[in-house]
Tab-separated table of N, CA and C in Angstrom:
chain	number	residue	atom	x	y	z
A	1	MET	N	-10.941	16.605	-9.676
A	1	MET	CA	-9.508	16.353	-9.646
A	1	MET	C	-9.202	15.063	-10.408
A	2	ALA	N	-8.242	15.123	-11.300
A	2	ALA	CA	-7.826	13.936	-12.045
A	2	ALA	C	-7.043	13.004	-11.111
A	3	ILE	N	-7.319	11.720	-11.228
A	3	ILE	CA	-6.638	10.717	-10.400
A	3	ILE	C	-5.312	10.376	-11.081
A	4	PRO	N	-4.178	10.474	-10.361
A	4	PRO	CA	-2.888	10.130	-10.972
A	4	PRO	C	-2.887	8.696	-11.511
A	5	GLU	N	-2.235	8.525	-12.651
A	5	GLU	CA	-2.214	7.219	-13.307
A	5	GLU	C	-1.663	6.122	-12.398
A	6	ARG	N	-0.669	6.439	-11.567
A	6	ARG	CA	-0.092	5.422	-10.675
A	6	ARG	C	-1.145	4.883	-9.708
A	7	ILE	N	-2.068	5.753	-9.261
A	7	ILE	CA	-3.105	5.319	-8.326
A	7	ILE	C	-4.143	4.469	-9.045
A	8	VAL	N	-4.559	4.887	-10.222
A	8	VAL	CA	-5.511	4.097	-11.016
A	8	VAL	C	-4.916	2.715	-11.296
A	9	TRP	N	-3.658	2.670	-11.705
A	9	TRP	CA	-2.967	1.418	-12.029
A	9	TRP	C	-2.865	0.534	-10.780
A	10	ALA	N	-2.505	1.144	-9.646
A	10	ALA	CA	-2.372	0.383	-8.403
A	10	ALA	C	-3.712	-0.225	-7.993
A	11	ILE	N	-4.763	0.567	-8.021
A	11	ILE	CA	-6.079	0.057	-7.619
A	11	ILE	C	-6.508	-1.086	-8.525
A	12	ASP	N	-6.261	-0.954	-9.814
A	12	ASP	CA	-6.595	-2.027	-10.754
A	12	ASP	C	-5.852	-3.311	-10.392
A	13	HIS	N	-4.589	-3.191	-10.000
A	13	HIS	CA	-3.787	-4.376	-9.668
A	13	HIS	C	-4.019	-4.896	-8.246
A	14	LEU	N	-4.720	-4.152	-7.433
A	14	LEU	CA	-5.081	-4.664	-6.108
A	14	LEU	C	-6.177	-5.725	-6.200
A	15	ALA	N	-6.937	-5.721	-7.286
A	15	ALA	CA	-8.021	-6.702	-7.482
A	15	ALA	C	-8.865	-6.830	-6.213
A	16	ILE	N	-9.432	-5.734	-5.807
A	16	ILE	CA	-10.173	-5.651	-4.548
A	16	ILE	C	-11.474	-6.441	-4.617
A	17	ARG	N	-11.689	-7.243	-3.577
A	17	ARG	CA	-12.960	-7.957	-3.416
A	17	ARG	C	-13.809	-7.199	-2.402
A	18	PRO	N	-15.126	-7.267	-2.520
A	18	PRO	CA	-16.029	-6.422	-1.720
A	18	PRO	C	-15.907	-6.556	-0.205
A	19	GLY	N	-15.443	-7.685	0.299
A	19	GLY	CA	-15.383	-7.876	1.748
A	19	GLY	C	-13.990	-7.767	2.330
A	20	GLU	N	-13.039	-7.311	1.556
A	20	GLU	CA	-11.652	-7.292	2.040
A	20	GLU	C	-11.403	-6.187	3.060
A	21	ARG	N	-10.406	-6.465	3.893
A	21	ARG	CA	-9.901	-5.489	4.849
A	21	ARG	C	-8.533	-5.040	4.338
A	22	LEU	N	-8.408	-3.741	4.087
A	22	LEU	CA	-7.192	-3.201	3.497
A	22	LEU	C	-6.548	-2.164	4.405
A	23	LEU	N	-5.222	-2.093	4.321
A	23	LEU	CA	-4.459	-1.040	4.995
A	23	LEU	C	-3.596	-0.368	3.948
A	24	GLU	N	-3.721	0.953	3.863
A	24	GLU	CA	-2.834	1.719	2.980
A	24	GLU	C	-1.823	2.457	3.838
A	25	ILE	N	-0.553	2.129	3.638
A	25	ILE	CA	0.539	2.800	4.340
A	25	ILE	C	0.931	4.017	3.506
A	26	GLY	N	0.931	5.187	4.136
A	26	GLY	CA	1.244	6.409	3.404
A	26	GLY	C	0.081	6.835	2.527
A	27	CYS	N	-1.095	6.958	3.133
A	27	CYS	CA	-2.316	7.233	2.362
A	27	CYS	C	-2.393	8.657	1.829
A	28	GLY	N	-1.512	9.528	2.288
A	28	GLY	CA	-1.514	10.896	1.787
A	28	GLY	C	-2.864	11.562	1.983
A	29	ARG	N	-3.345	12.213	0.936
A	29	ARG	CA	-4.600	12.966	1.019
A	29	ARG	C	-5.836	12.101	0.776
A	30	GLY	N	-5.667	10.776	0.752
A	30	GLY	CA	-6.812	9.870	0.679
A	30	GLY	C	-7.396	9.656	-0.701
A	31	VAL	N	-6.612	9.920	-1.737
A	31	VAL	CA	-7.111	9.767	-3.110
A	31	VAL	C	-7.420	8.304	-3.415
A	32	ALA	N	-6.493	7.405	-3.115
A	32	ALA	CA	-6.736	5.979	-3.373
A	32	ALA	C	-7.911	5.484	-2.536
A	33	MET	N	-7.967	5.889	-1.284
A	33	MET	CA	-9.068	5.478	-0.409
A	33	MET	C	-10.416	5.879	-1.007
A	34	ALA	N	-10.510	7.086	-1.525
A	34	ALA	CA	-11.766	7.565	-2.113
A	34	ALA	C	-12.178	6.728	-3.324
A	35	GLU	N	-11.221	6.187	-4.047
A	35	GLU	CA	-11.519	5.343	-5.199
A	35	GLU	C	-11.840	3.911	-4.785
A	36	ILE	N	-11.286	3.476	-3.663
A	36	ILE	CA	-11.462	2.091	-3.198
A	36	ILE	C	-12.768	1.892	-2.443
A	37	THR	N	-13.164	2.839	-1.604
A	37	THR	CA	-14.339	2.606	-0.753
A	37	THR	C	-15.606	2.245	-1.530
A	38	PRO	N	-15.864	2.784	-2.722
A	38	PRO	CA	-17.066	2.336	-3.437
A	38	PRO	C	-17.008	0.866	-3.860
A	39	LEU	N	-15.806	0.292	-3.893
A	39	LEU	CA	-15.646	-1.114	-4.275
A	39	LEU	C	-15.903	-2.062	-3.104
A	40	LEU	N	-15.932	-1.519	-1.903
A	40	LEU	CA	-16.107	-2.323	-0.694
A	40	LEU	C	-17.582	-2.342	-0.298
A	41	ILE	N	-18.140	-3.533	-0.185
A	41	ILE	CA	-19.530	-3.660	0.250
A	41	ILE	C	-19.556	-3.854	1.759
A	42	ASP	N	-18.925	-4.917	2.234
A	42	ASP	CA	-18.828	-5.115	3.671
A	42	ASP	C	-17.369	-5.147	4.116
A	43	GLY	N	-16.493	-4.636	3.261
A	43	GLY	CA	-15.077	-4.537	3.582
A	43	GLY	C	-14.752	-3.220	4.257
A	44	HIS	N	-13.461	-3.003	4.479
A	44	HIS	CA	-13.017	-1.813	5.201
A	44	HIS	C	-11.606	-1.454	4.754
A	45	ILE	N	-11.322	-0.168	4.730
A	45	ILE	CA	-9.968	0.301	4.450
A	45	ILE	C	-9.526	1.247	5.552
A	46	THR	N	-8.294	1.061	6.003
A	46	THR	CA	-7.656	1.957	6.958
A	46	THR	C	-6.502	2.635	6.236
A	47	GLY	N	-6.433	3.936	6.355
A	47	GLY	CA	-5.325	4.696	5.781
A	47	GLY	C	-4.475	5.263	6.896
A	48	LEU	N	-3.165	5.171	6.734
A	48	LEU	CA	-2.236	5.637	7.748
A	48	LEU	C	-1.224	6.569	7.094
A	49	ASP	N	-0.980	7.712	7.718
A	49	ASP	CA	0.026	8.640	7.207
A	49	ASP	C	0.593	9.430	8.381
A	50	ARG	N	1.856	9.785	8.268
A	50	ARG	CA	2.501	10.520	9.355
A	50	ARG	C	2.170	12.011	9.331
A	51	SER	N	1.678	12.510	8.212
A	51	SER	CA	1.416	13.936	8.049
A	51	SER	C	0.026	14.335	8.554
A	52	ASP	N	-0.005	15.272	9.481
A	52	ASP	CA	-1.263	15.817	9.998
A	52	ASP	C	-2.107	16.442	8.892
A	53	SER	N	-1.459	17.238	8.046
A	53	SER	CA	-2.208	17.922	6.988
A	53	SER	C	-2.745	16.937	5.959
A	54	ALA	N	-1.991	15.881	5.660
A	54	ALA	CA	-2.475	14.863	4.719
A	54	ALA	C	-3.700	14.152	5.295
A	55	ILE	N	-3.645	13.803	6.570
A	55	ILE	CA	-4.780	13.125	7.207
A	55	ILE	C	-6.003	14.043	7.237
A	56	SER	N	-5.801	15.326	7.497
A	56	SER	CA	-6.930	16.267	7.480
A	56	SER	C	-7.581	16.305	6.105
A	57	SER	N	-6.772	16.348	5.048
A	57	SER	CA	-7.315	16.333	3.681
A	57	SER	C	-8.016	15.010	3.389
A	58	ALA	N	-7.415	13.912	3.834
A	58	ALA	CA	-8.016	12.588	3.610
A	58	ALA	C	-9.350	12.472	4.343
A	59	GLU	N	-9.438	13.030	5.545
A	59	GLU	CA	-10.702	13.011	6.297
A	59	GLU	C	-11.786	13.782	5.554
A	60	ALA	N	-11.442	14.935	5.033
A	60	ALA	CA	-12.427	15.732	4.295
A	60	ALA	C	-12.880	14.993	3.029
A	61	ARG	N	-11.927	14.401	2.313
A	61	ARG	CA	-12.244	13.713	1.055
A	61	ARG	C	-13.077	12.454	1.302
A	62	ASN	N	-12.884	11.792	2.420
A	62	ASN	CA	-13.507	10.486	2.673
A	62	ASN	C	-14.520	10.509	3.818
A	63	ARG	N	-15.029	11.691	4.131
A	63	ARG	CA	-15.934	11.835	5.275
A	63	ARG	C	-17.122	10.866	5.220
A	64	ALA	N	-17.750	10.732	4.070
A	64	ALA	CA	-18.928	9.854	3.960
A	64	ALA	C	-18.560	8.400	4.230
A	65	ALA	N	-17.445	7.937	3.695
A	65	ALA	CA	-17.018	6.552	3.912
A	65	ALA	C	-16.635	6.313	5.369
A	66	ILE	N	-16.023	7.303	6.002
A	66	ILE	CA	-15.663	7.184	7.418
A	66	ILE	C	-16.935	7.114	8.264
A	67	THR	N	-17.887	7.983	7.977
A	67	THR	CA	-19.157	7.996	8.704
A	67	THR	C	-19.917	6.682	8.521
A	68	ALA	N	-19.818	6.106	7.317
A	68	ALA	CA	-20.508	4.844	7.024
A	68	ALA	C	-19.784	3.631	7.605
A	69	GLY	N	-18.602	3.833	8.182
A	69	GLY	CA	-17.852	2.726	8.766
A	69	GLY	C	-17.052	1.913	7.764
A	70	LYS	N	-16.897	2.406	6.547
A	70	LYS	CA	-16.128	1.694	5.521
A	70	LYS	C	-14.656	2.084	5.517
A	71	ALA	N	-14.320	3.175	6.213
A	71	ALA	CA	-12.951	3.684	6.184
A	71	ALA	C	-12.583	4.278	7.534
A	72	ALA	N	-11.287	4.256	7.818
A	72	ALA	CA	-10.744	4.886	9.022
A	72	ALA	C	-9.384	5.460	8.668
A	73	LEU	N	-8.980	6.485	9.379
A	73	LEU	CA	-7.677	7.112	9.162
A	73	LEU	C	-6.909	7.168	10.465
A	74	VAL	N	-5.590	6.998	10.353
A	74	VAL	CA	-4.712	7.036	11.516
A	74	VAL	C	-3.549	7.958	11.182
A	75	GLN	N	-3.271	8.908	12.063
A	75	GLN	CA	-2.122	9.783	11.869
A	75	GLN	C	-0.978	9.281	12.731
A	76	GLY	N	0.180	9.057	12.122
A	76	GLY	CA	1.356	8.618	12.851
A	76	GLY	C	2.297	7.832	11.962
A	77	ALA	N	3.434	7.502	12.515
A	77	ALA	CA	4.435	6.709	11.797
A	77	ALA	C	4.010	5.240	11.820
A	78	PHE	N	4.089	4.587	10.696
A	78	PHE	CA	3.677	3.190	10.612
A	78	PHE	C	4.456	2.324	11.590
A	79	ALA	N	5.755	2.544	11.700
A	79	ALA	CA	6.590	1.702	12.568
A	79	ALA	C	6.150	1.763	14.032
A	80	ASP	N	5.457	2.834	14.413
A	80	ASP	CA	5.010	2.994	15.797
A	80	ASP	C	3.574	2.533	16.015
A	81	TRP	N	2.877	2.163	14.946
A	81	TRP	CA	1.461	1.805	15.037
A	81	TRP	C	1.326	0.343	15.469
A	82	LYS	N	0.384	0.069	16.312
A	82	LYS	CA	0.188	-1.297	16.821
A	82	LYS	C	-0.915	-2.041	16.084
A	83	GLY	N	-1.727	-1.349	15.308
A	83	GLY	CA	-2.755	-2.018	14.522
A	83	GLY	C	-4.047	-2.284	15.254
A	84	ALA	N	-4.090	-2.040	16.528
A	84	ALA	CA	-5.315	-2.203	17.327
A	84	ALA	C	-5.951	-3.579	17.144
A	85	GLY	N	-5.128	-4.623	17.005
A	85	GLY	CA	-5.644	-5.985	16.912
A	85	GLY	C	-6.292	-6.334	15.586
A	86	ARG	N	-6.143	-5.489	14.599
A	86	ARG	CA	-6.761	-5.736	13.288
A	86	ARG	C	-5.843	-6.595	12.421
A	87	LEU	N	-6.463	-7.406	11.577
A	87	LEU	CA	-5.728	-8.152	10.556
A	87	LEU	C	-6.251	-7.709	9.195
A	88	PHE	N	-5.353	-7.641	8.232
A	88	PHE	CA	-5.693	-7.127	6.913
A	88	PHE	C	-5.442	-8.176	5.843
A	89	ASP	N	-6.342	-8.219	4.850
A	89	ASP	CA	-6.175	-9.121	3.712
A	89	ASP	C	-5.094	-8.612	2.769
A	90	LYS	N	-5.034	-7.296	2.633
A	90	LYS	CA	-4.022	-6.666	1.778
A	90	LYS	C	-3.509	-5.419	2.467
A	91	ILE	N	-2.205	-5.324	2.510
A	91	ILE	CA	-1.549	-4.107	2.966
A	91	ILE	C	-0.800	-3.580	1.761
A	92	PHE	N	-1.039	-2.301	1.439
A	92	PHE	CA	-0.397	-1.754	0.254
A	92	PHE	C	0.156	-0.364	0.519
A	93	ALA	N	1.070	0.021	-0.348
A	93	ALA	CA	1.671	1.353	-0.287
A	93	ALA	C	1.956	1.790	-1.716
A	94	ILE	N	1.725	3.075	-1.962
A	94	ILE	CA	1.996	3.657	-3.267
A	94	ILE	C	3.047	4.742	-3.076
A	95	ASN	N	4.195	4.554	-3.713
A	95	ASN	CA	5.296	5.524	-3.653
A	95	ASN	C	5.802	5.774	-2.233
A	96	VAL	N	5.922	4.721	-1.446
A	96	VAL	CA	6.521	4.824	-0.118
A	96	VAL	C	7.939	4.261	-0.229
A	97	ASN	N	8.893	5.177	-0.348
A	97	ASN	CA	10.279	4.787	-0.643
A	97	ASN	C	10.941	3.981	0.464
A	98	LEU	N	10.395	4.024	1.641
A	98	LEU	CA	10.916	3.259	2.767
A	98	LEU	C	11.206	1.807	2.381
A	99	PHE	N	10.344	1.217	1.557
A	99	PHE	CA	10.460	-0.207	1.267
A	99	PHE	C	11.648	-0.562	0.392
A	100	TRP	N	12.196	0.383	-0.346
A	100	TRP	CA	13.405	0.047	-1.098
A	100	TRP	C	14.642	0.654	-0.464
A	101	LEU	N	14.461	1.352	0.655
A	101	LEU	CA	15.606	1.897	1.369
A	101	LEU	C	15.962	1.001	2.553
A	102	GLU	N	15.124	0.985	3.571
A	102	GLU	CA	15.363	0.136	4.748
A	102	GLU	C	14.041	-0.030	5.467
A	103	ALA	N	13.551	-1.251	5.543
A	103	ALA	CA	12.219	-1.445	6.115
A	103	ALA	C	12.108	-2.703	6.967
A	104	ALA	N	13.190	-3.149	7.569
A	104	ALA	CA	13.152	-4.392	8.347
A	104	ALA	C	12.109	-4.321	9.464
A	105	ARG	N	12.099	-3.228	10.193
A	105	ARG	CA	11.147	-3.071	11.303
A	105	ARG	C	9.705	-3.055	10.785
A	106	GLU	N	9.483	-2.330	9.696
A	106	GLU	CA	8.145	-2.229	9.131
A	106	GLU	C	7.680	-3.557	8.542
A	107	LEU	N	8.573	-4.289	7.891
A	107	LEU	CA	8.192	-5.588	7.330
A	107	LEU	C	7.837	-6.585	8.429
A	108	LYS	N	8.503	-6.486	9.553
A	108	LYS	CA	8.157	-7.337	10.698
A	108	LYS	C	6.757	-6.985	11.206
A	109	LEU	N	6.455	-5.703	11.293
A	109	LEU	CA	5.133	-5.261	11.733
A	109	LEU	C	4.054	-5.701	10.737
A	110	ILE	N	4.333	-5.571	9.459
A	110	ILE	CA	3.367	-5.986	8.427
A	110	ILE	C	3.032	-7.459	8.579
A	111	ARG	N	4.026	-8.276	8.831
A	111	ARG	CA	3.806	-9.715	9.034
A	111	ARG	C	2.761	-9.940	10.127
A	112	SER	N	2.828	-9.164	11.201
A	112	SER	CA	1.896	-9.337	12.320
A	112	SER	C	0.493	-8.803	12.008
A	113	LEU	N	0.373	-7.976	10.985
A	113	LEU	CA	-0.913	-7.368	10.639
A	113	LEU	C	-1.633	-8.066	9.484
A	114	LEU	N	-0.937	-8.946	8.787
A	114	LEU	CA	-1.553	-9.644	7.662
A	114	LEU	C	-2.369	-10.844	8.137
A	115	ALA	N	-3.566	-10.965	7.585
A	115	ALA	CA	-4.409	-12.137	7.838
A	115	ALA	C	-3.752	-13.344	7.172
A	116	PRO	N	-4.127	-14.561	7.591
A	116	PRO	CA	-3.637	-15.736	6.867
A	116	PRO	C	-3.969	-15.568	5.379
A	117	GLU	N	-3.039	-15.869	4.533
A	117	GLU	CA	-3.164	-15.690	3.076
A	117	GLU	C	-3.157	-14.223	2.658
A	118	GLY	N	-2.864	-13.309	3.573
A	118	GLY	CA	-2.786	-11.894	3.239
A	118	GLY	C	-1.564	-11.583	2.388
A	119	ARG	N	-1.605	-10.434	1.723
A	119	ARG	CA	-0.529	-10.036	0.815
A	119	ARG	C	-0.092	-8.600	1.074
A	120	LEU	N	1.184	-8.361	0.861
A	120	LEU	CA	1.779	-7.034	0.847
A	120	LEU	C	1.970	-6.659	-0.619
A	121	ILE	N	1.459	-5.489	-1.008
A	121	ILE	CA	1.549	-5.067	-2.405
A	121	ILE	C	2.115	-3.653	-2.427
A	122	LEU	N	3.255	-3.509	-3.077
A	122	LEU	CA	3.972	-2.238	-3.133
A	122	LEU	C	3.961	-1.695	-4.554
A	123	PHE	N	3.695	-0.406	-4.684
A	123	PHE	CA	3.640	0.250	-5.991
A	123	PHE	C	4.570	1.459	-5.988
A	124	PHE	N	5.229	1.675	-7.119
A	124	PHE	CA	6.160	2.802	-7.245
A	124	PHE	C	6.041	3.441	-8.621
A	125	GLU	N	6.255	4.747	-8.632
A	125	GLU	CA	6.420	5.487	-9.882
A	125	GLU	C	7.734	6.253	-9.772
A	126	PRO	N	8.846	5.604	-10.132
A	126	PRO	CA	10.132	6.296	-10.035
A	126	PRO	C	10.226	7.409	-11.086
A	127	PRO	N	11.160	8.342	-10.881
A	127	PRO	CA	11.303	9.438	-11.845
A	127	PRO	C	11.599	8.974	-13.274
A	128	SER	N	12.290	7.843	-13.405
A	128	SER	CA	12.573	7.348	-14.755
A	128	SER	C	12.492	5.823	-14.788
A	129	ALA	N	12.172	5.302	-15.968
A	129	ALA	CA	12.058	3.847	-16.150
A	129	ALA	C	13.390	3.154	-15.872
A	130	SER	N	14.492	3.841	-16.075
A	130	SER	CA	15.805	3.223	-15.863
A	130	SER	C	16.048	2.878	-14.394
A	131	GLN	N	15.291	3.462	-13.479
A	131	GLN	CA	15.458	3.178	-12.051
A	131	GLN	C	14.685	1.944	-11.592
A	132	ILE	N	13.767	1.456	-12.400
A	132	ILE	CA	12.932	0.330	-11.992
A	132	ILE	C	13.743	-0.907	-11.632
A	133	PRO	N	14.717	-1.355	-12.451
A	133	PRO	CA	15.459	-2.563	-12.061
A	133	PRO	C	16.189	-2.424	-10.722
A	134	THR	N	16.741	-1.251	-10.447
A	134	THR	CA	17.449	-1.030	-9.181
A	134	THR	C	16.482	-1.102	-8.003
A	135	ILE	N	15.342	-0.448	-8.131
A	135	ILE	CA	14.342	-0.466	-7.065
A	135	ILE	C	13.796	-1.877	-6.873
A	136	GLU	N	13.533	-2.558	-7.967
A	136	GLU	CA	12.996	-3.921	-7.913
A	136	GLU	C	13.963	-4.864	-7.192
A	137	ARG	N	15.247	-4.762	-7.510
A	137	ARG	CA	16.258	-5.604	-6.840
A	137	ARG	C	16.346	-5.269	-5.352
A	138	ALA	N	16.365	-3.974	-5.030
A	138	ALA	CA	16.490	-3.557	-3.631
A	138	ALA	C	15.313	-4.077	-2.805
A	139	ILE	N	14.121	-3.979	-3.350
A	139	ILE	CA	12.945	-4.466	-2.626
A	139	ILE	C	12.986	-5.981	-2.488
A	140	ALA	N	13.344	-6.672	-3.550
A	140	ALA	CA	13.423	-8.138	-3.498
A	140	ALA	C	14.399	-8.587	-2.402
A	141	VAL	N	15.532	-7.914	-2.279
A	141	VAL	CA	16.524	-8.248	-1.250
A	141	VAL	C	15.936	-8.019	0.141
A	142	ARG	N	15.266	-6.888	0.347
A	142	ARG	CA	14.695	-6.585	1.656
A	142	ARG	C	13.555	-7.539	2.011
A	143	LEU	N	12.742	-7.877	1.031
A	143	LEU	CA	11.667	-8.840	1.277
A	143	LEU	C	12.233	-10.207	1.667
A	144	ALA	N	13.223	-10.671	0.936
A	144	ALA	CA	13.829	-11.973	1.234
A	144	ALA	C	14.465	-11.977	2.628
A	145	ALA	N	15.142	-10.899	2.981
A	145	ALA	CA	15.781	-10.810	4.299
A	145	ALA	C	14.747	-10.844	5.421
A	146	ALA	N	13.550	-10.340	5.142
A	146	ALA	CA	12.478	-10.327	6.142
A	146	ALA	C	11.586	-11.566	6.039
A	147	ARG	N	12.005	-12.540	5.246
A	147	ARG	CA	11.296	-13.813	5.073
A	147	ARG	C	9.923	-13.642	4.406
A	148	TYR	N	9.926	-12.913	3.309
A	148	TYR	CA	8.758	-12.800	2.441
A	148	TYR	C	9.091	-13.461	1.114
A	149	THR	N	8.098	-14.047	0.496
A	149	THR	CA	8.236	-14.597	-0.844
A	149	THR	C	7.668	-13.591	-1.833
A	150	LEU	N	8.466	-13.213	-2.800
A	150	LEU	CA	7.998	-12.327	-3.864
A	150	LEU	C	7.227	-13.174	-4.856
A	151	GLU	N	5.931	-12.934	-4.945
A	151	GLU	CA	5.078	-13.724	-5.832
A	151	GLU	C	5.034	-13.181	-7.251
A	152	LYS	N	5.098	-11.860	-7.361
A	152	LYS	CA	4.924	-11.282	-8.690
A	152	LYS	C	5.470	-9.869	-8.723
A	153	SER	N	6.106	-9.532	-9.839
A	153	SER	CA	6.474	-8.147	-10.149
A	153	SER	C	5.667	-7.739	-11.366
A	154	MET	N	5.193	-6.501	-11.359
A	154	MET	CA	4.382	-6.000	-12.469
A	154	MET	C	4.991	-4.688	-12.945
A	155	HIS	N	4.928	-4.457	-14.240
A	155	HIS	CA	5.409	-3.208	-14.807
A	155	HIS	C	4.269	-2.541	-15.560
A	156	GLY	N	4.257	-1.215	-15.512
A	156	GLY	CA	3.229	-0.463	-16.216
A	156	GLY	C	3.268	-0.733	-17.708
A	157	PRO	N	2.176	-0.439	-18.381
A	157	PRO	CA	2.083	-0.743	-19.809
A	157	PRO	C	2.999	0.119	-20.671
A	158	ASP	N	3.403	1.280	-20.179
A	158	ASP	CA	4.243	2.198	-20.949
A	158	ASP	C	5.405	2.667	-20.084
A	159	ALA	N	6.428	3.185	-20.741
A	159	ALA	CA	7.581	3.707	-20.009
A	159	ALA	C	7.261	5.043	-19.334
A	160	LYS	N	6.234	5.728	-19.813
A	160	LYS	CA	5.842	7.005	-19.217
A	160	LYS	C	4.378	6.945	-18.834
A	161	PRO	N	4.036	7.018	-17.590
A	161	PRO	CA	4.962	7.047	-16.465
A	161	PRO	C	5.495	5.646	-16.160
A	162	PRO	N	6.719	5.568	-15.646
A	162	PRO	CA	7.245	4.255	-15.271
A	162	PRO	C	6.552	3.755	-14.004
A	163	LEU	N	6.012	2.549	-14.042
A	163	LEU	CA	5.281	2.005	-12.903
A	163	LEU	C	5.803	0.617	-12.546
A	164	LEU	N	5.889	0.349	-11.255
A	164	LEU	CA	6.343	-0.939	-10.742
A	164	LEU	C	5.411	-1.361	-9.620
A	165	GLY	N	5.020	-2.616	-9.624
A	165	GLY	CA	4.234	-3.196	-8.551
A	165	GLY	C	4.855	-4.523	-8.144
A	166	MET	N	4.814	-4.828	-6.845
A	166	MET	CA	5.381	-6.080	-6.341
A	166	MET	C	4.429	-6.670	-5.297
A	167	VAL	N	4.142	-7.969	-5.437
A	167	VAL	CA	3.244	-8.672	-4.521
A	167	VAL	C	4.073	-9.689	-3.744
A	168	ALA	N	3.935	-9.670	-2.413
A	168	ALA	CA	4.709	-10.577	-1.565
A	168	ALA	C	3.818	-11.137	-0.454
A	169	LYS	N	4.239	-12.284	0.053
A	169	LYS	CA	3.566	-12.874	1.214
A	169	LYS	C	4.620	-13.364	2.186
A	170	PRO	N	4.294	-13.368	3.468
A	170	PRO	CA	5.230	-13.892	4.451
A	170	PRO	C	5.437	-15.393	4.222
A	171	THR	N	6.634	-15.877	4.471
A	171	THR	CA	6.893	-17.320	4.326
A	171	THR	C	6.829	-17.986	5.683
C-alpha cells in the first residue's frame, strides 16, 4: 500500500527521536503508526480513534509493534479519554478537523497530557491550497484562546497536495 503524501510529510516534520512518547489523535487505520514504530527504539506511540473498524485495522497493521510494547491503541473519543496517567513528548493529529472547528475541551486535555517541553503538532491536507490561510487563522485563534503559543507553521513544498503543519506549546 502506498503511504499518502500527507502522512510521509507529517512524519518527516515530527522529527521523531528514538525514545519519545507520542500520541496520535485520530490514528485511523494505523498507517502513520506503522511508519513511526520502526523509528522508536525505547519510545512508544499510542494511537486513539473513535472508530471501531479503524482501530481493528490499526491493530492488524501494527500487531508486531503492539506485541513488542512499542505501540498501543485506544478506541474512543479523545475528549472522553483520561490518558491513564501518561505524559507525551509529542501529541499529533493528521487531518483532524476538530482543531480548526472547535477544540477548547480537547486543547485543555492535551495540555494535561503533554510532558514538560512537549509539543502539539497538527497536520492538514485541505481540498485546495486556497483554504490553507483560513484554516491556519482559525487554528491560531483557537490555540491562542486555549493559551498555547504557536511556534511554527509549515507549508508543503507544492500546492498539490496542499499541506499545512502547525507546532504549538502550552504557555
